[in-house]
Each structure stands twice: as C-alpha cells, then as structure tokens.
XYZ file of N, CA and C in Angstrom:
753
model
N -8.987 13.973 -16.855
C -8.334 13.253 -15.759
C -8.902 13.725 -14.420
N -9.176 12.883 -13.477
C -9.459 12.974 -12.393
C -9.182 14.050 -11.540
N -9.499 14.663 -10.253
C -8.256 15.326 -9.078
C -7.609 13.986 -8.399
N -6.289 14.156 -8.146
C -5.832 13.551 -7.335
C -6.207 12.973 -6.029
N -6.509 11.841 -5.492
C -7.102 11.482 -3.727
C -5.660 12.494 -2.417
N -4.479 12.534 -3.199
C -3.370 12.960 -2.246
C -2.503 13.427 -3.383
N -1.998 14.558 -2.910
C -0.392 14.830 -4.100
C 0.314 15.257 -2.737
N 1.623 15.124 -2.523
C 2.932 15.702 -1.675
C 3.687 15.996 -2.696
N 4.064 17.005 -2.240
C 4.764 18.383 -2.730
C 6.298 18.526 -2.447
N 7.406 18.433 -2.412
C 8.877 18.087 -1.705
C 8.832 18.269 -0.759
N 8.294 16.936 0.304
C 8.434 16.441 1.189
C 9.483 16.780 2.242
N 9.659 17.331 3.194
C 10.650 16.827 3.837
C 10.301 17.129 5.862
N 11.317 16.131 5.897
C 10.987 16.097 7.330
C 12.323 16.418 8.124
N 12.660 16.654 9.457
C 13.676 16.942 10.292
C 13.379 16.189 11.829
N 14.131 15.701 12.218
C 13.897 15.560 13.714
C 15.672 15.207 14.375
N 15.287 16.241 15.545
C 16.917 16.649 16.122
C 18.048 16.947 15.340
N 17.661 17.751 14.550
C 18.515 18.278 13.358
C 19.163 17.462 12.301
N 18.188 15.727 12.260
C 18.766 15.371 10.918
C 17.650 15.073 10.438
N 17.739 15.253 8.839
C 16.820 15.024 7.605
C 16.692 13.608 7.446
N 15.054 13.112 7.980
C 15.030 12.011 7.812
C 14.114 11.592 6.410
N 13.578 12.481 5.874
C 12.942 12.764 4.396
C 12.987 14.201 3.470
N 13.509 13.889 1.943
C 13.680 15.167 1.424
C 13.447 15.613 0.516
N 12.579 16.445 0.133
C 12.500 16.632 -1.324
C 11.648 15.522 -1.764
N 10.728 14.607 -1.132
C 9.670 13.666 -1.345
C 8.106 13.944 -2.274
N 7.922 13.476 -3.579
C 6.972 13.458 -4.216
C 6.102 12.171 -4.286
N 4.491 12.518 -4.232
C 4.309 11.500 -3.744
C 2.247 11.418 -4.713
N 2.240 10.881 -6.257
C 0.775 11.291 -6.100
C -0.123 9.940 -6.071
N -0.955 9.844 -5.294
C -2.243 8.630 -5.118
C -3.659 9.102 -5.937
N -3.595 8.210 -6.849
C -5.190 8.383 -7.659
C -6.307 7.144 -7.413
N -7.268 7.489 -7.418
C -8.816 6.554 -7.683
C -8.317 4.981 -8.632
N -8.607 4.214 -7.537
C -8.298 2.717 -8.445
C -6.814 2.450 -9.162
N -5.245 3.153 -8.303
C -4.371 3.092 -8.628
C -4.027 2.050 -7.319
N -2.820 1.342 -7.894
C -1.699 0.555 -6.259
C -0.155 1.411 -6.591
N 0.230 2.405 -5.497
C 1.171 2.960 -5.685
C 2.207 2.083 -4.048
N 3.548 1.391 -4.755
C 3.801 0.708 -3.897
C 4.907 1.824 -3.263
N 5.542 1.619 -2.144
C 6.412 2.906 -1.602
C 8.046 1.487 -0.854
N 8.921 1.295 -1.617
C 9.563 0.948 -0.748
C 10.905 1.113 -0.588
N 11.688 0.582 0.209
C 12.704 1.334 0.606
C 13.743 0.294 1.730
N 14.975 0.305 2.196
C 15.419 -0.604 3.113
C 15.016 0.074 4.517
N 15.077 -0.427 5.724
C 14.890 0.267 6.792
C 15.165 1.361 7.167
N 14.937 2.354 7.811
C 15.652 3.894 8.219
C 15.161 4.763 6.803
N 14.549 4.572 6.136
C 14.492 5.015 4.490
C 13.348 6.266 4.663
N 12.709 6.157 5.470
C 11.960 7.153 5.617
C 10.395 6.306 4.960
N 10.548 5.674 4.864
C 8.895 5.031 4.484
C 7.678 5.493 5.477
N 7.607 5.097 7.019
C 6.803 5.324 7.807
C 6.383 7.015 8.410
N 7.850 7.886 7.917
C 7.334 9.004 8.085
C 6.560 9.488 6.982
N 6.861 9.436 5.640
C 5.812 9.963 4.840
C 4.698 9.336 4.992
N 4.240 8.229 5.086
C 3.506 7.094 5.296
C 2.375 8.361 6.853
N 3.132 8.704 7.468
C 2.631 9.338 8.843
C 2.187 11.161 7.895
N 3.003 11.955 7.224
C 2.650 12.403 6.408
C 1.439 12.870 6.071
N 1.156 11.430 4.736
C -0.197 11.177 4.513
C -1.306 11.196 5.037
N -1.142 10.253 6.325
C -1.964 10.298 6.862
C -2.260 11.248 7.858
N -1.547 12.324 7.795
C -1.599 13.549 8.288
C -1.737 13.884 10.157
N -0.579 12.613 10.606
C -0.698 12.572 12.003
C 0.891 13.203 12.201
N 1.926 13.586 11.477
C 2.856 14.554 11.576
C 2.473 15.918 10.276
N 2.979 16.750 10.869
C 3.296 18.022 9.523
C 4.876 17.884 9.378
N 4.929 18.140 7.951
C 6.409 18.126 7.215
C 7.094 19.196 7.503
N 8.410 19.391 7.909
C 8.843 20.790 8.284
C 9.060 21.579 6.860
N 9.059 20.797 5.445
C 9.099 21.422 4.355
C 8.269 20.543 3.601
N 7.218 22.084 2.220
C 6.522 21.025 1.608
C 5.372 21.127 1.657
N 4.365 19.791 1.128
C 2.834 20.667 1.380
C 2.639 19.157 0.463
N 1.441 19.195 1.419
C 0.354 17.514 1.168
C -0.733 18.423 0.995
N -1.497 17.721 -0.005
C -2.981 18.530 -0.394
C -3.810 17.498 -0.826
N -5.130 17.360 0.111
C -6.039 15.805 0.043
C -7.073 16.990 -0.526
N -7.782 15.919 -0.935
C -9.012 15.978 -1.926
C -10.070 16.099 -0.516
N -10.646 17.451 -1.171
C -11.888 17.334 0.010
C -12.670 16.352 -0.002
N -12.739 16.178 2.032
C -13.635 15.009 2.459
C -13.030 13.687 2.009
N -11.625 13.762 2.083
C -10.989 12.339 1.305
C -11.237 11.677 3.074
N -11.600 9.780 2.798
C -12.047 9.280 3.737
C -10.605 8.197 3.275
N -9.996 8.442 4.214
C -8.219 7.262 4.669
C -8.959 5.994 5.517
N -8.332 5.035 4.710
C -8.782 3.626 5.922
C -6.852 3.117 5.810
N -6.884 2.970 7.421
C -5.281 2.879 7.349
C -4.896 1.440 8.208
N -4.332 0.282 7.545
C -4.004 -0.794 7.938
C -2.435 -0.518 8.553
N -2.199 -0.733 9.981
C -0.859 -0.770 10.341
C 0.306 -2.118 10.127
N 1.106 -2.172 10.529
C 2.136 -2.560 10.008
C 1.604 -4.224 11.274
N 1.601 -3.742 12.703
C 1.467 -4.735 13.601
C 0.243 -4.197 14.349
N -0.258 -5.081 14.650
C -1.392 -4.790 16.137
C -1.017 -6.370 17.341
N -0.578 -5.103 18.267
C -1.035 -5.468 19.994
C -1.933 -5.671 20.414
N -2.066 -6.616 20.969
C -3.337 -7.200 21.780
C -2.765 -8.267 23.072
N -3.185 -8.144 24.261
C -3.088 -8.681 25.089
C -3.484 -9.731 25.129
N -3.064 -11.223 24.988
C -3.368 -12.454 24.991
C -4.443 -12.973 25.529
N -4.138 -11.927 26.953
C -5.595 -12.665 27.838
C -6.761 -12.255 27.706
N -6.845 -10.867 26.935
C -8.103 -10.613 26.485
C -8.519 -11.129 25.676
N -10.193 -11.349 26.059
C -10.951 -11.616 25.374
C -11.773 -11.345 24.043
N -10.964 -10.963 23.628
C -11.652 -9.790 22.389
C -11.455 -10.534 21.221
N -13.150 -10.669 20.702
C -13.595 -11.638 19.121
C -13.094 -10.203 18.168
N -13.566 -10.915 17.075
C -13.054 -10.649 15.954
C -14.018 -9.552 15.734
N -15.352 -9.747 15.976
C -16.904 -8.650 15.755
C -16.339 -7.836 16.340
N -15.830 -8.287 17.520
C -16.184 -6.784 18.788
C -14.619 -5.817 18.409
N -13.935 -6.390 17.890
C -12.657 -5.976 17.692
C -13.168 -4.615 16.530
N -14.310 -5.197 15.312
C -14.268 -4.524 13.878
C -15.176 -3.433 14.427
N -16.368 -3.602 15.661
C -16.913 -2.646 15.621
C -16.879 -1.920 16.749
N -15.221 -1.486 17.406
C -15.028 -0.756 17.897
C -14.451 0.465 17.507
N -14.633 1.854 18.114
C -13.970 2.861 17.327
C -15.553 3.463 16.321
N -16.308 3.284 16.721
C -18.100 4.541 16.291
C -18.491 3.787 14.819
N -19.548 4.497 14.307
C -20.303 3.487 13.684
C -19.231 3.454 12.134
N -19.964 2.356 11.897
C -18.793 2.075 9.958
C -19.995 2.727 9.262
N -18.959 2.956 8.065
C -20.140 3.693 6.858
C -20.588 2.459 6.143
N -19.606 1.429 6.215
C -20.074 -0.170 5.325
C -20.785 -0.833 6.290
N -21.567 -1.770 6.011
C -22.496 -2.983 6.522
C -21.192 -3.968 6.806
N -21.188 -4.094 7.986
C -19.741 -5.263 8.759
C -20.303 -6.668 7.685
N -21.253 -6.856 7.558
C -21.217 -8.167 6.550
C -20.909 -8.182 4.934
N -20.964 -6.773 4.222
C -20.890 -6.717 3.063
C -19.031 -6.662 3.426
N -18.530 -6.297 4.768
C -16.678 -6.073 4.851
C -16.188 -7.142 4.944
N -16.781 -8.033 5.897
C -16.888 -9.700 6.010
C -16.886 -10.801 4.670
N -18.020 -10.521 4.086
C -17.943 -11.241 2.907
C -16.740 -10.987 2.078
N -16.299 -9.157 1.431
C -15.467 -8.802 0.664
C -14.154 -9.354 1.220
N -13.455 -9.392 2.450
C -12.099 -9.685 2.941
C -12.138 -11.252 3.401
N -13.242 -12.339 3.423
C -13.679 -13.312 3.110
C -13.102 -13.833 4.602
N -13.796 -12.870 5.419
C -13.899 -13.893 7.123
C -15.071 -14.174 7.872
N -15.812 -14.543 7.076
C -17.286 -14.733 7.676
C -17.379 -15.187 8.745
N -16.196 -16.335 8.748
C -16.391 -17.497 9.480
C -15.529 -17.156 10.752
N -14.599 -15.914 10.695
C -13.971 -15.627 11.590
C -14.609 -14.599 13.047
N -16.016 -14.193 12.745
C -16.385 -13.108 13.799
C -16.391 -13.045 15.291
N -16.622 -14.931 15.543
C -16.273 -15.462 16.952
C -15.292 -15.890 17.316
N -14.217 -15.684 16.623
C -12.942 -15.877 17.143
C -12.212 -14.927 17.555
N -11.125 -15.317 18.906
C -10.858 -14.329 19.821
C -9.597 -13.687 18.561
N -9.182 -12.627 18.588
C -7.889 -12.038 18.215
C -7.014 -12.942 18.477
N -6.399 -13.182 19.747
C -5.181 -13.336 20.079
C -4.971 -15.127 19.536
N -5.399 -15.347 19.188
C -5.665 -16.815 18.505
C -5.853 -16.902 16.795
N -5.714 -15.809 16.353
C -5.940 -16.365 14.627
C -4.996 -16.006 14.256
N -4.573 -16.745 12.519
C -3.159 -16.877 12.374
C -2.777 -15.835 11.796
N -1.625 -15.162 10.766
C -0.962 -14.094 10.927
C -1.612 -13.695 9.417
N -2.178 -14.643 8.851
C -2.607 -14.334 7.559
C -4.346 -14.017 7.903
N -4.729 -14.689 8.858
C -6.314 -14.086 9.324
C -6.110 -12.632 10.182
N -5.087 -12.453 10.823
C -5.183 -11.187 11.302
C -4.802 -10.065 10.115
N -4.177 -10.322 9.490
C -3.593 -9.358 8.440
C -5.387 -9.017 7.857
N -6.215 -9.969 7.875
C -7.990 -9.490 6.791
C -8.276 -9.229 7.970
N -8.325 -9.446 9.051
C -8.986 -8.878 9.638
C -9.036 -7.031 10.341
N -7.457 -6.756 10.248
C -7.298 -5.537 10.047
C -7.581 -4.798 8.655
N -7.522 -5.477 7.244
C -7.809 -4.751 6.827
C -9.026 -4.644 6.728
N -10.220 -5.777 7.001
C -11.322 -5.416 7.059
C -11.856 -4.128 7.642
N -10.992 -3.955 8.811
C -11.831 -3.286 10.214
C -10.802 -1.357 9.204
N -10.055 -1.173 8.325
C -9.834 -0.036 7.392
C -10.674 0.037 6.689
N -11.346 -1.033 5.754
C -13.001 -1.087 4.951
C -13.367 -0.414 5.295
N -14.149 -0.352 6.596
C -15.311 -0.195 7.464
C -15.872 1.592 6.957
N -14.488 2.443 6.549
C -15.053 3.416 7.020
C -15.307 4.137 5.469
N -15.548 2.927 4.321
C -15.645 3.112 3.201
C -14.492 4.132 2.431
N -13.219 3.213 2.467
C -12.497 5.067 2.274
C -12.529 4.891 0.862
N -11.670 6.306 0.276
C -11.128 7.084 -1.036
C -9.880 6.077 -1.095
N -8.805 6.257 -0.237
C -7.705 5.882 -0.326
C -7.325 4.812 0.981
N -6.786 3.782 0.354
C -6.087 2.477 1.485
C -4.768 2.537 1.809
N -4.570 2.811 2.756
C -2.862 2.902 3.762
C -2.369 1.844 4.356
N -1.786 0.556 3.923
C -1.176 -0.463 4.106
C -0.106 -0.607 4.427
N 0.470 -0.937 5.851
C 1.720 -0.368 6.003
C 2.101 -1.876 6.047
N 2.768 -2.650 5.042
C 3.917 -3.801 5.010
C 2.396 -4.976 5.862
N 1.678 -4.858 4.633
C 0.257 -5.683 4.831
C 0.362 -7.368 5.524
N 1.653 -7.553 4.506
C 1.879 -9.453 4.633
C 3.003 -9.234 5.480
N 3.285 -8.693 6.570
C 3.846 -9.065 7.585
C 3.676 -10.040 8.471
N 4.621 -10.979 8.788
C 4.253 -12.212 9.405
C 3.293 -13.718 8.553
N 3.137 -13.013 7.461
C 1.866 -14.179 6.631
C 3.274 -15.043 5.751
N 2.759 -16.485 5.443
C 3.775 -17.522 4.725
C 3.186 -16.908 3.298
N 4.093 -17.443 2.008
C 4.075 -16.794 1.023
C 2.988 -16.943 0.331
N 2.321 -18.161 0.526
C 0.967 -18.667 -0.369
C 0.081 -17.936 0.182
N 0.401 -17.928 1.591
C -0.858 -16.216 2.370
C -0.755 -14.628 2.068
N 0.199 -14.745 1.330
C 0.789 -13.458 0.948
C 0.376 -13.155 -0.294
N 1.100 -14.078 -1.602
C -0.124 -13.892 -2.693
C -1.429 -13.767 -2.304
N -2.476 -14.613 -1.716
C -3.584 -14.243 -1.642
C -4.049 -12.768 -1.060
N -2.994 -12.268 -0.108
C -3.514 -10.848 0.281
C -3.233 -10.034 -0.807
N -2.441 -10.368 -1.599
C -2.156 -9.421 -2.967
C -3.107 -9.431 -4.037
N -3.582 -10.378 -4.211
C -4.813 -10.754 -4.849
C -6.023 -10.062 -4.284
N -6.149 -10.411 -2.951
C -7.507 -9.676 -2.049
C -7.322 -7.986 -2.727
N -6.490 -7.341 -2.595
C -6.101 -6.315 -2.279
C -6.642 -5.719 -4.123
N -5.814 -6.417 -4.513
C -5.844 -5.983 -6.148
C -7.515 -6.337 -6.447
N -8.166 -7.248 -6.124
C -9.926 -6.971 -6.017
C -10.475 -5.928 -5.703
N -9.934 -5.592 -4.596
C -10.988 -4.832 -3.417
C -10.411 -3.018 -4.223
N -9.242 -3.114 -4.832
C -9.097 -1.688 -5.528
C -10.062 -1.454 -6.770
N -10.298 -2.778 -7.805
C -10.908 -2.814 -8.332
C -12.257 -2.518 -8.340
N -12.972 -3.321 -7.388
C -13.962 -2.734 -7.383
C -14.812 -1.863 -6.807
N -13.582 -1.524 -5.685
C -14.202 0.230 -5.062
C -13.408 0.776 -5.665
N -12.276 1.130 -6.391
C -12.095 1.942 -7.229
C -11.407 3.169 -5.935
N -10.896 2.323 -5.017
C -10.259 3.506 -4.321
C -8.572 3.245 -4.247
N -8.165 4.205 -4.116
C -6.324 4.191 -4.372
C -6.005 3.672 -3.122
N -4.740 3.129 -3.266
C -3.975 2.222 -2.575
C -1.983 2.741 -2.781
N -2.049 3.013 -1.390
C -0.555 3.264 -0.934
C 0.051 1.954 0.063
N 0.950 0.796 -0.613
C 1.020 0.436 0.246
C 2.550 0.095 0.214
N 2.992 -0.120 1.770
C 4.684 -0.510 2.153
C 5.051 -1.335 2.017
N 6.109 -1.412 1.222
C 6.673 -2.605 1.607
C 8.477 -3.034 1.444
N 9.084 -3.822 1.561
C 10.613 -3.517 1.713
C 11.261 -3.813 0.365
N 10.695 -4.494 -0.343
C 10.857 -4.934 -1.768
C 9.796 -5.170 -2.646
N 10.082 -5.697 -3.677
C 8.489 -5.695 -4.662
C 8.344 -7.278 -4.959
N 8.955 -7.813 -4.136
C 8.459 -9.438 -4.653
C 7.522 -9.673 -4.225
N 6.453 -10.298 -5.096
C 4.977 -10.723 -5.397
C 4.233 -9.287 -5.473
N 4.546 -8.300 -5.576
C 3.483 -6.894 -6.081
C 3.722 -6.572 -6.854
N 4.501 -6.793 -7.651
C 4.885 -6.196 -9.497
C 3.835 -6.199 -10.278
N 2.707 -7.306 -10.176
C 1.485 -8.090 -10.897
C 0.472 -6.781 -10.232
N 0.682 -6.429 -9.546
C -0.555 -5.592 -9.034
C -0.472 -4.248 -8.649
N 0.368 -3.347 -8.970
C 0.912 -2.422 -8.621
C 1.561 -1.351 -9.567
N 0.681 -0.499 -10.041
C 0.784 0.525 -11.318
C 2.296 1.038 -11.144
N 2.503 1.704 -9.860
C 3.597 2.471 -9.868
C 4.248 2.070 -8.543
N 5.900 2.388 -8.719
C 6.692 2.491 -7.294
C 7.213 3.338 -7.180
N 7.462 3.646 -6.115
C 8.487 4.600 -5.602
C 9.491 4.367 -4.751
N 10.679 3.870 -4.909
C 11.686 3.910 -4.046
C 12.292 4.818 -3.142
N 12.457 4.513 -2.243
C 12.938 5.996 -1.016
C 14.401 5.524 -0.323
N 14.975 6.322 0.021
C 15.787 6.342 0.818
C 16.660 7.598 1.358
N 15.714 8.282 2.329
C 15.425 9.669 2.542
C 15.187 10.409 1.691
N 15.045 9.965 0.237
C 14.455 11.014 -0.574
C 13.786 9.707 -2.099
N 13.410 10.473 -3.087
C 13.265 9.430 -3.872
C 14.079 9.153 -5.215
N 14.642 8.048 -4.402
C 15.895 7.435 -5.443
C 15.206 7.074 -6.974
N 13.871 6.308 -6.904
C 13.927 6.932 -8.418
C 12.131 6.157 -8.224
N 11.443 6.205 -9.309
C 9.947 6.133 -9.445
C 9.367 5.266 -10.551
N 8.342 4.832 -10.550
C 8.092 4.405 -12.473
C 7.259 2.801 -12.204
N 7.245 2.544 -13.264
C 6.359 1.255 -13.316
C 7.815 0.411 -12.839
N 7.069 -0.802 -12.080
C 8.087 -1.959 -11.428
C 9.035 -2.329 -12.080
N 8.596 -2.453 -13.152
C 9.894 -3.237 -14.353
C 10.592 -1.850 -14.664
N 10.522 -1.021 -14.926
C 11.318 0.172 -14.949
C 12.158 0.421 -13.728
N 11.889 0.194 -12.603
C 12.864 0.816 -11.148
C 13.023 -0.555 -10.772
N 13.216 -1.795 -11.135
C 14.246 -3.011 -10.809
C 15.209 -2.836 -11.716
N 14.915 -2.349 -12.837
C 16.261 -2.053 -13.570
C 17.056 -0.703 -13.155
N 16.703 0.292 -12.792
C 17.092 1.291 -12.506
C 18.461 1.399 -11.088
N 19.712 1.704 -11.945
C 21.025 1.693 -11.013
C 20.673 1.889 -9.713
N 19.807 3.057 -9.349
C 19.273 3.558 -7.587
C 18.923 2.741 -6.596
N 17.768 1.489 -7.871
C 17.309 0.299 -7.003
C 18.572 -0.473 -6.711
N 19.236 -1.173 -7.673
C 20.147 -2.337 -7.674
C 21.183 -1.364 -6.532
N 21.311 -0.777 -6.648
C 22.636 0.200 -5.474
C 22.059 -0.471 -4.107
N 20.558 -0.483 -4.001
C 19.952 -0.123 -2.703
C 20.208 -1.700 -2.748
N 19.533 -2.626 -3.469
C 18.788 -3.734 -3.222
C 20.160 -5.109 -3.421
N 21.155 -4.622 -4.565
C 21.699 -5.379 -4.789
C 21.509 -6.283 -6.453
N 22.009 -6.388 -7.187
C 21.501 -7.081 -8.098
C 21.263 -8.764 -8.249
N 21.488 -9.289 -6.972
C 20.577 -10.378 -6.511
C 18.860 -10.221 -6.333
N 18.631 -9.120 -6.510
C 17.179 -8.770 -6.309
C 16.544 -8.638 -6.954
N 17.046 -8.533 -8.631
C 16.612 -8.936 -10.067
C 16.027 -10.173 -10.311
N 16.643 -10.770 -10.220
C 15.655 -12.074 -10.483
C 14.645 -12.172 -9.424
N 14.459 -12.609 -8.068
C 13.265 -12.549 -7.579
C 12.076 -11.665 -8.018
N 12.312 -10.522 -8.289
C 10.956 -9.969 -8.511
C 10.781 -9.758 -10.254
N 11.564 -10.055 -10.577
C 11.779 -9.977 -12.341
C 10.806 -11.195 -12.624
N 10.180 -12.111 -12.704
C 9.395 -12.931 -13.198
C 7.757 -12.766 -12.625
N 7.005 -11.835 -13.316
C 5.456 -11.606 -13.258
C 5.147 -11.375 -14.323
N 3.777 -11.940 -14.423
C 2.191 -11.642 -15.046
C 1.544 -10.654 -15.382
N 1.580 -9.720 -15.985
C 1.021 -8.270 -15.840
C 0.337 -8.357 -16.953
N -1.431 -8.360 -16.632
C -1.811 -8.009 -18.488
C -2.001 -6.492 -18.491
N -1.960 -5.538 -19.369
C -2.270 -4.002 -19.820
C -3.119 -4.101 -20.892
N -3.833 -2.832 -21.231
C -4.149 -2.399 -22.353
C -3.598 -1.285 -23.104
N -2.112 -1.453 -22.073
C -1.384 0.273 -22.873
C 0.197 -0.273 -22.697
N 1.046 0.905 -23.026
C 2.394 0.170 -22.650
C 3.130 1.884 -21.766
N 4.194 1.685 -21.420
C 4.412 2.590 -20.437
C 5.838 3.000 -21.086
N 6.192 4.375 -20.697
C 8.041 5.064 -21.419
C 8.310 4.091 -19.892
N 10.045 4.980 -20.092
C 10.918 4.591 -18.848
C 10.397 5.082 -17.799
N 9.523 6.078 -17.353
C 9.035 6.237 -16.285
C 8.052 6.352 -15.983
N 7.209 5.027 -16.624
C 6.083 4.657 -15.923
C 4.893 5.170 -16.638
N 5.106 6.409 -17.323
C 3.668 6.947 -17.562
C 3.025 6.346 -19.523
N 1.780 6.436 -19.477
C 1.384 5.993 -20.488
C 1.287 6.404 -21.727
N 1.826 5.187 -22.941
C 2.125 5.996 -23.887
C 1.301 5.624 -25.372
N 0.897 4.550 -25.118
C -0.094 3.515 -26.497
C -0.800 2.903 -25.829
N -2.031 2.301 -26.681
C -2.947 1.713 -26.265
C -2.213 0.046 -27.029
N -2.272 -1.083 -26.375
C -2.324 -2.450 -26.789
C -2.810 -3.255 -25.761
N -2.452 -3.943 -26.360
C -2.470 -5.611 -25.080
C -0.985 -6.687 -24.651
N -0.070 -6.228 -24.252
C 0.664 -6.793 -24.004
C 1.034 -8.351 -22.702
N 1.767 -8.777 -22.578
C 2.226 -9.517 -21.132
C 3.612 -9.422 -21.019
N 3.958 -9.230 -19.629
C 5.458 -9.396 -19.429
C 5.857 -10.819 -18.713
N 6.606 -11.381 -19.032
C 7.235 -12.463 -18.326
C 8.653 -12.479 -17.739
C-alpha cells in the first residue's frame, strides 16, 4: 500500500475559547475522492484550512507526504466587474505552471473560453475555470471547496464527471466539500461527516444509513441521494473498507 498524500491525526481546533473542531481524522490517498460534509458551522472549512496548512490545529498533527504539491479550488472567487481580466490572463497569473495551460485547457474542456473576460462567464464556466487554474500546478492532491456552487444541476453532474476523469487519470487524491452527497455517491470512495467532530465515516451508502447522518440531515435526505450507479470490483464492510473482490452495481 501506498504512503498516504495527507493523514490528520485528532484534529482539533479552538478560537475564543470554543471548540470549533475535535478529535478530527482525516486520510487522503493517490486516485481516491474523499467527500467531507457537514451542515453549516460544522467545521468543514477549518479542517479544509488545516490541510491546506494555512491554520495550525491547537491539538493534533497533519503529516503531508514530502514535496506533496496541493492545487486548491475555493468555494467563491471575487472579481471586480469592471475589470478586464480574460480567462488566459486570469490562469497565468500567480508564476509559472508545472502543466502546459493547453494540455489544462483541453483536460477541463475551455478551449474556447481563454478570451473571455471573467466577470461575464456563467457559474458552471467559472467553476472549470478555477479548477483549471488548481491543475496548473500539477498537484498530488485536489482541494475543492463546495466545487458546484452556483452551477444548475445538469452543470453539476458534468463537474462531477469532469472531476471523477481528471482523478482518474492523474491519479491524484481529491478532498472535496460539500453540504450533502447528492450527485457524488457515483464518484466518491469515502465520506466523512462532521459536525465539530466526526459523526461518523465509510462508503456513501454506509453513512446515509447511519443514525449520525439522518440526525444531522433528516431522513428526507434518504431518498435523494439513495438512487446511484456505482460499478466496483470489490465490495466494502459497514465502514467502508475493502473486503472481496467482485463486480457488483448499486441502485
């Protein structure tokens, strides 16, 4: 088995003397989608900050794989309307990319987008176009913070699709946010539910059934994400990890 791209260690964080994360485990591997979600206030964006190692945990211990290269898609990007700023000049700002901007172009499929200003493309072209401009720096691991924000749902599958490619065939791990698991069940090895700590973990169909989720989510939230596609060549216990080799589908 591999080293890990990231393992966190019981997590925890403090600010003005309340615990806003605790006791948080957290591991990202090579060509995995580990989804992280949680209702608001849940602590998602601080481990999320964590990771990406722009806070230290007041308890605990994150340990990256040497020379691990993070490409980190945010949740929203600002841009001033009246600026003028294309789509090129947008990807190749911030020092040189380790990828060829056309091999990032072709893969996130905006060829056609390089002369267009930012503040003008729609919420599903800005969503590739940020993650293009995370490509760039060829990483280990992808940091997606709540990717299909603002995108309509048929734009949303397709970023789930993009996404589940682009792990495939760079073969780099993927952490990404999001508030529920509808439309990522199909693409997404493992979850982790949070809510200041982790309410519970495991393959998708394992933690929609799991009391912690339905507490959080409600059991109206069963059926929406309960109907996916998943092919395997193995099958998984109750928590996620692998236990036979077959070929199954879930419906």
């Amino acid at each position: 088995m591999s080293e890990p791209l990231l393992t966190a260690r019981q997590v925890g964080v403090r600010r003005g003397g309340r615990e806003i994360l605790q006791g948080a485990d957290l591991t990202l591997e090579a060509g995995k989608i580990v989804t992280l979600i949680g209702p608001n206030g849940a602590g998602k964006t601080t481990l999320v900050r964590c990771v990406l190692g722009l806070i230290q945990p007041d308890e605990g211990l994150i340990e990256r794989r040497p020379g691990l290269r993070i490409g980190y898609m945010p949740q929203k990007l600002h841009i001033d309307p009246s600026l003028p700023l294309t789509v090129k000049r947008f990807l190749t700002l911030g020092g040189t990319p380790r990828l060829p901007l056309d091999e990032v172009l072709a893969l996130t499929g905006i060829e056609s987008l390089t002369g267009a200003t930012m503040s003008n493309l729609s919420g599903g072209e800005t969503q590739r176009v940020l993650l293009a401009r995370a490509l760039l720096r060829d990483p280990n691991l992808l940091v997606l913070d709540e990717p299909v924000q603002g995108v309509d749902v048929t734009g949303q599958e397709a970023l789930y699709r993009l996404i589940n490619d682009i792990r495939r065939q760079r073969q780099c791990g993927v952490l990404l946010v999001s508030h529920d698991l509808h439309l990522v069940m199909a693409t997404t090895d493992t979850v982790i539910c949070l809510n200041q700590h982790v309410c519970c973990h495991g393959h998708p169909e394992h933690v929609t059934n799991d009391p912690a989720y339905i507490a959080l989510f409600g059991e109206s939230a069963k059926p929406l994400v309960a109907p996916y596609t998943h092919h395997h060549d193995h099958t998984h216990d109750d928590h996620g990890n692998i236990v036979e080799k077959d070929q199954h589908r879930h419906a």
